[in-house]
Every structure is written in structure tokens, then in C-alpha cells.
mmCIF file of C-alpha atoms and ligand atoms in Angstrom:
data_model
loop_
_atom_site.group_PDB
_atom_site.id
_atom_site.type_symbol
_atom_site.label_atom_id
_atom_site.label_comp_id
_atom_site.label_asym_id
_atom_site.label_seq_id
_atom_site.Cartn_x
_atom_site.Cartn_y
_atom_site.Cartn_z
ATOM 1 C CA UNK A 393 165.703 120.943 116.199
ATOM 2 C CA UNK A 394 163.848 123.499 113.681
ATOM 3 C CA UNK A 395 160.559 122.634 112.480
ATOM 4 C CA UNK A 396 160.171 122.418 108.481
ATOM 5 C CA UNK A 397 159.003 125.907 108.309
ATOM 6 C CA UNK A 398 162.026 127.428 110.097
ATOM 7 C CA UNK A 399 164.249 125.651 107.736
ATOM 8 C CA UNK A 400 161.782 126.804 104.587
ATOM 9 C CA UNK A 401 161.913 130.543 105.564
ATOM 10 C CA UNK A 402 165.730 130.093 106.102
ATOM 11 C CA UNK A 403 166.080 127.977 102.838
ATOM 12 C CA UNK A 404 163.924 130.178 100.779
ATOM 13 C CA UNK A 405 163.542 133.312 102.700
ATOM 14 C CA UNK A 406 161.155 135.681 101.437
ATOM 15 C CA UNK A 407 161.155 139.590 100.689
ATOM 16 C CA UNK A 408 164.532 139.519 100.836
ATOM 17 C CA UNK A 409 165.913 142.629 99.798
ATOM 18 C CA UNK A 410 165.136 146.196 100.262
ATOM 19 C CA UNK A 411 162.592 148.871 99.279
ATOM 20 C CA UNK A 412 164.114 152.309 97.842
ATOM 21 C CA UNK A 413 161.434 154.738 98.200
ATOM 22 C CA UNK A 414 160.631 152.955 101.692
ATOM 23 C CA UNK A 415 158.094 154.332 103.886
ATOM 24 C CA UNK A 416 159.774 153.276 107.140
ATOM 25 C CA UNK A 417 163.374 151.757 107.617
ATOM 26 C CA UNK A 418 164.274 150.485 111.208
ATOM 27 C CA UNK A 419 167.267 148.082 112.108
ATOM 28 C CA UNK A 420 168.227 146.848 114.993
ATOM 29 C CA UNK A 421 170.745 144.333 116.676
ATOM 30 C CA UNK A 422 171.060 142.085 119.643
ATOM 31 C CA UNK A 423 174.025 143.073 121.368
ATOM 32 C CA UNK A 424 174.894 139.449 122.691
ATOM 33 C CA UNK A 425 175.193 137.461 119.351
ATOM 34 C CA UNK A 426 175.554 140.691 117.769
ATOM 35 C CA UNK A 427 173.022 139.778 114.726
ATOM 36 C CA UNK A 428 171.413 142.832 113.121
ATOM 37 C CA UNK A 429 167.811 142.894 111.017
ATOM 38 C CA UNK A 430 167.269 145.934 108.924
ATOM 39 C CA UNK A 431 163.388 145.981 107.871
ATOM 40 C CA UNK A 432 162.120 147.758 105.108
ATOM 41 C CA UNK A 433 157.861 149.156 104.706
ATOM 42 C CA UNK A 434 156.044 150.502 102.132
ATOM 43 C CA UNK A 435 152.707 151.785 103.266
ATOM 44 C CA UNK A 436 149.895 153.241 101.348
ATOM 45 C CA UNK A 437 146.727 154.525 103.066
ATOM 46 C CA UNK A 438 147.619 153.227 106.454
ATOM 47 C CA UNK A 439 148.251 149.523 104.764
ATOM 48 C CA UNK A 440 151.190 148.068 104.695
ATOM 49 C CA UNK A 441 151.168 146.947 100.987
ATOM 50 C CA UNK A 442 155.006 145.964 100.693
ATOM 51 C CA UNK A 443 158.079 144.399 103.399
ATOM 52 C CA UNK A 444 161.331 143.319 102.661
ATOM 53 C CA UNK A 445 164.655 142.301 105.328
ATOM 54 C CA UNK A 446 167.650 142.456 105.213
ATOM 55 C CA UNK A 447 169.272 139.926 108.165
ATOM 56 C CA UNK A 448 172.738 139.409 109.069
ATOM 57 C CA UNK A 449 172.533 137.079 111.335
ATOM 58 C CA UNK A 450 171.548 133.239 112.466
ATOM 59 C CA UNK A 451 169.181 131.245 110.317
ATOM 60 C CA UNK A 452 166.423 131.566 113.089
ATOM 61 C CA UNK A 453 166.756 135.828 112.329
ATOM 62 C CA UNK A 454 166.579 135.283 108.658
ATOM 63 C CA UNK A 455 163.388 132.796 109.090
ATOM 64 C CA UNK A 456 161.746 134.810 111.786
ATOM 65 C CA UNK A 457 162.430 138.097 109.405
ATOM 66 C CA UNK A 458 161.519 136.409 106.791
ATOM 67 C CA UNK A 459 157.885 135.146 108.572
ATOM 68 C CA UNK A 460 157.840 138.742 109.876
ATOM 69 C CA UNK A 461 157.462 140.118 106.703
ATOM 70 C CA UNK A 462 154.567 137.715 105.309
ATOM 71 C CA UNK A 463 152.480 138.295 108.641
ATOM 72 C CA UNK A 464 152.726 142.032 108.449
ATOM 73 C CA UNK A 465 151.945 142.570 104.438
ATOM 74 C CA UNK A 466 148.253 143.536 104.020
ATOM 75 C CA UNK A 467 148.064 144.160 107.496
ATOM 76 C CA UNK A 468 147.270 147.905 108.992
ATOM 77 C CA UNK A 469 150.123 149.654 110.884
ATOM 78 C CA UNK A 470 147.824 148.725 114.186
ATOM 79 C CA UNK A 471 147.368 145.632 113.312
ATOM 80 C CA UNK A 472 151.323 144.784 112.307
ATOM 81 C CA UNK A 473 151.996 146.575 115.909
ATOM 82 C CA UNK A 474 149.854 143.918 117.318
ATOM 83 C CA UNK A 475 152.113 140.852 115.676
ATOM 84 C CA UNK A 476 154.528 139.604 118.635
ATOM 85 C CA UNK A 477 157.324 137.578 118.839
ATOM 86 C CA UNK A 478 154.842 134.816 119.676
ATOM 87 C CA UNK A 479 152.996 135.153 116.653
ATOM 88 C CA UNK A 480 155.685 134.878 114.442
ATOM 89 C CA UNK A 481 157.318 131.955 116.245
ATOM 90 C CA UNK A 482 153.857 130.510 115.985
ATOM 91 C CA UNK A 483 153.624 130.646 112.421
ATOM 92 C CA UNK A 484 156.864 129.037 112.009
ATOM 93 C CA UNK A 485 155.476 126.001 114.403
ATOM 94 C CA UNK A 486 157.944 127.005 116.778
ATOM 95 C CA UNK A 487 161.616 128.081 117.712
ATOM 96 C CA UNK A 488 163.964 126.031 120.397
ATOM 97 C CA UNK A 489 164.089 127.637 123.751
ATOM 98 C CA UNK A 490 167.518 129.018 122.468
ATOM 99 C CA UNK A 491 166.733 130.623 119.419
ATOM 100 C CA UNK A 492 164.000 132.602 120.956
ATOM 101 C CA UNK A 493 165.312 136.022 121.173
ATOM 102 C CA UNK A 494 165.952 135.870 116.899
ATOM 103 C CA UNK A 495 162.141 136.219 116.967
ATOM 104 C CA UNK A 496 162.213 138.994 119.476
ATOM 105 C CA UNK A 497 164.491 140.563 117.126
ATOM 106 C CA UNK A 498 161.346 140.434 114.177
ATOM 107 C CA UNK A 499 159.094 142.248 116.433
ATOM 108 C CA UNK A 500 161.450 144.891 117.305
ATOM 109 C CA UNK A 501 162.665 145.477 113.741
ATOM 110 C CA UNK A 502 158.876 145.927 112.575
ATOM 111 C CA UNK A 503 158.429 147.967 115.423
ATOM 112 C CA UNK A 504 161.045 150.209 114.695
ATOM 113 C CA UNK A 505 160.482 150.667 110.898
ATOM 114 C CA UNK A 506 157.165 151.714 112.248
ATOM 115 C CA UNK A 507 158.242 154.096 114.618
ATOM 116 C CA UNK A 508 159.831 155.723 111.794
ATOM 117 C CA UNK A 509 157.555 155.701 109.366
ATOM 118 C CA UNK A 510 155.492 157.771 112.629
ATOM 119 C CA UNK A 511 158.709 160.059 112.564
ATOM 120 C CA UNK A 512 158.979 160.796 109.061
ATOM 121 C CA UNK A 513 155.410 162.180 108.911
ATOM 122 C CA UNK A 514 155.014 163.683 112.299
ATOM 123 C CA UNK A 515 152.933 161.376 113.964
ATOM 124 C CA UNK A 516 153.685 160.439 117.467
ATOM 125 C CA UNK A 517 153.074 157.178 118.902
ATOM 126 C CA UNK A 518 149.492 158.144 119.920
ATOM 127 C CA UNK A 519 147.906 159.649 116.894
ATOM 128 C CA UNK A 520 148.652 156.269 115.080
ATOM 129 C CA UNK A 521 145.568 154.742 117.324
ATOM 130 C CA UNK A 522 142.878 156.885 116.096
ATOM 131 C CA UNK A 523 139.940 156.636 118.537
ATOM 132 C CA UNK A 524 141.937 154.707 120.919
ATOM 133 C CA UNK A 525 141.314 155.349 124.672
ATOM 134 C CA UNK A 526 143.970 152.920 125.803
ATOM 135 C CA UNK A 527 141.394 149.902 126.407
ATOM 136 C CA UNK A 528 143.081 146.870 125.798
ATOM 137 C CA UNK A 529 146.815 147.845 126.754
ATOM 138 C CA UNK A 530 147.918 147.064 122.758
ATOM 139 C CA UNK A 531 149.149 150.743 122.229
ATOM 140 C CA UNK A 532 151.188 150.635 125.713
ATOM 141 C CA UNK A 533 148.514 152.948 127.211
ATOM 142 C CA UNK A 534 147.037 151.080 129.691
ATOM 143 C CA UNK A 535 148.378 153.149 132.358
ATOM 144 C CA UNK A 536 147.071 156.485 130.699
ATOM 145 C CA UNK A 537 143.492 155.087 130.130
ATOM 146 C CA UNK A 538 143.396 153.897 133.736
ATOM 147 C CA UNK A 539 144.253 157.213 135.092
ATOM 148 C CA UNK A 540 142.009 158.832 133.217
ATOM 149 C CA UNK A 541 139.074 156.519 134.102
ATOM 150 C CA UNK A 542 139.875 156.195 137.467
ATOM 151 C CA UNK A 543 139.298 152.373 136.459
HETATM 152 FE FE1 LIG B 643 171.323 136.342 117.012
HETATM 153 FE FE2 LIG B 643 169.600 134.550 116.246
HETATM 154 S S1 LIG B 643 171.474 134.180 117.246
HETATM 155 S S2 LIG B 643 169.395 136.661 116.172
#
């Protein structure tokens, strides 16, 4: 049912933990199986140079958190916003049809430690794409850059 990389990042997860002097903390929680992922970010010159979870939930959560984490360290804060669900699911060679929305849950939570990391120093959602005119939709702006194109 779980490939051998799901059962390695449940087995062994890692980052486990959390980060004191975190730059951005976001949890969240599906409300059906009622699992919650609490994500912790340390960021340094727009990198992301440290993750850790904290999962309370199913094995997929733990392993998708768990994958989460690895994909986003090193990264930039645009390109860890970039990292979907299907990314994560892909480096774990997969997730049954069921067990999908656990890796949903990953993107959120790194979303949301973002978002407050944005928060904390006064950045809005915008300001974080410096430069960016909306082009390729990734920022949600899509809309915005076709009005203002008339494209
Ligand atoms: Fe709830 Fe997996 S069953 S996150």
C-alpha cells in the first residue's frame, strides 16, 4: 500500500521537533480526520536554512511532513511556496488515492508558517515576490497581472 519511502519518512521521520527562536510557526488541521501538523522555519536572508514538524496525526502526515521539510530546506521562501502537494507526494513515490489529503496538509502547513513569517515582519503576500508582475500564476496573481495587461 505505501511505497518504501512513505514507510522510511514514517519510520524515521526527519526534523522532528521544533525550532525556539522560529522564524515562522503555522499549524493547521484537517477537520475530517481531525490530524493537525504544526511546522516550524528558520530563515536567514530569504533562505530557509532550518524546518522541523511536529504531526499528530496518520503515518502518511508524519511522512509527508516529514518529506515537506527536506524539500523546503535550502530552498528560498518563493521557491518553498512553489513545492505542492504533488511534489511532495512525488518524492515519496507516491501516496494511495486515500491518503492524499495528508499531503495536502504539508503544503498548507508550509504555507502557513510562511504566511507568518510575512506577518511577523510586515510583509504582505505581494512584497515577498520581488519583481513579480504576476506572470506565471505561482504567487496567485494571475488575475491581477491580466488586468493590468489587458492580456
Ligand atoms: Fe489525517 Fe492523514 S488521515 S492527515
Amino acid at each position: 500500500m505505501y511505497s518504501e519511502k512513505v514507510m522510511d519518512h514514517f519510520m524515521n521521520p526527519r526534523n522532528v521537533g521544533e525550532i525556539e527562536d522560529a522564524d515562522g510557526v503555522g499549524q493547521v488541521g484537517n477537520a475530517k480526520c481531525g490530524d493537525i501538523m504544526k511546522m516550524y522555519l528558520k530563515i536567514e536572508d530569504g533562505v530557509i536554512v532550518d524546518a522541523k514538524f511536529k504531526t499528530f496525526g496518520c503515518g502518511a502526515a508524519v511522512a509527508t511532513s516529514s518529506m515537506a521539510t527536506e524539500l523546503i530546506k535550502g530552498k528560498t521562501i518563493k521557491e518553498a511556496e512553489m513545492i505542492t502537494n504533488k511534489a511532495v507526494m512525488e518524492a515519496l513515490d507516491g501516496l494511495p488515492p486515500a491518503k492524499v489529503h495528508c499531503s495536502v496538509l504539508a503544503e498548507e502547513a508550509i504555507a502557513a508558517a510562511l504566511q507568518d513569517y510575512r506577518a511577523r515582519h510586515g510583509l504582505d503576500s505581494d512584497s515577498t515576490y520581488e519583481g513579480c508582475s504576476g506572470c506565471c500564476g505561482g504567487c496567485g496573481r494571475l488575475d491581477q497581472h491580466d488586468e493590468n495587461n489587458g492580456e
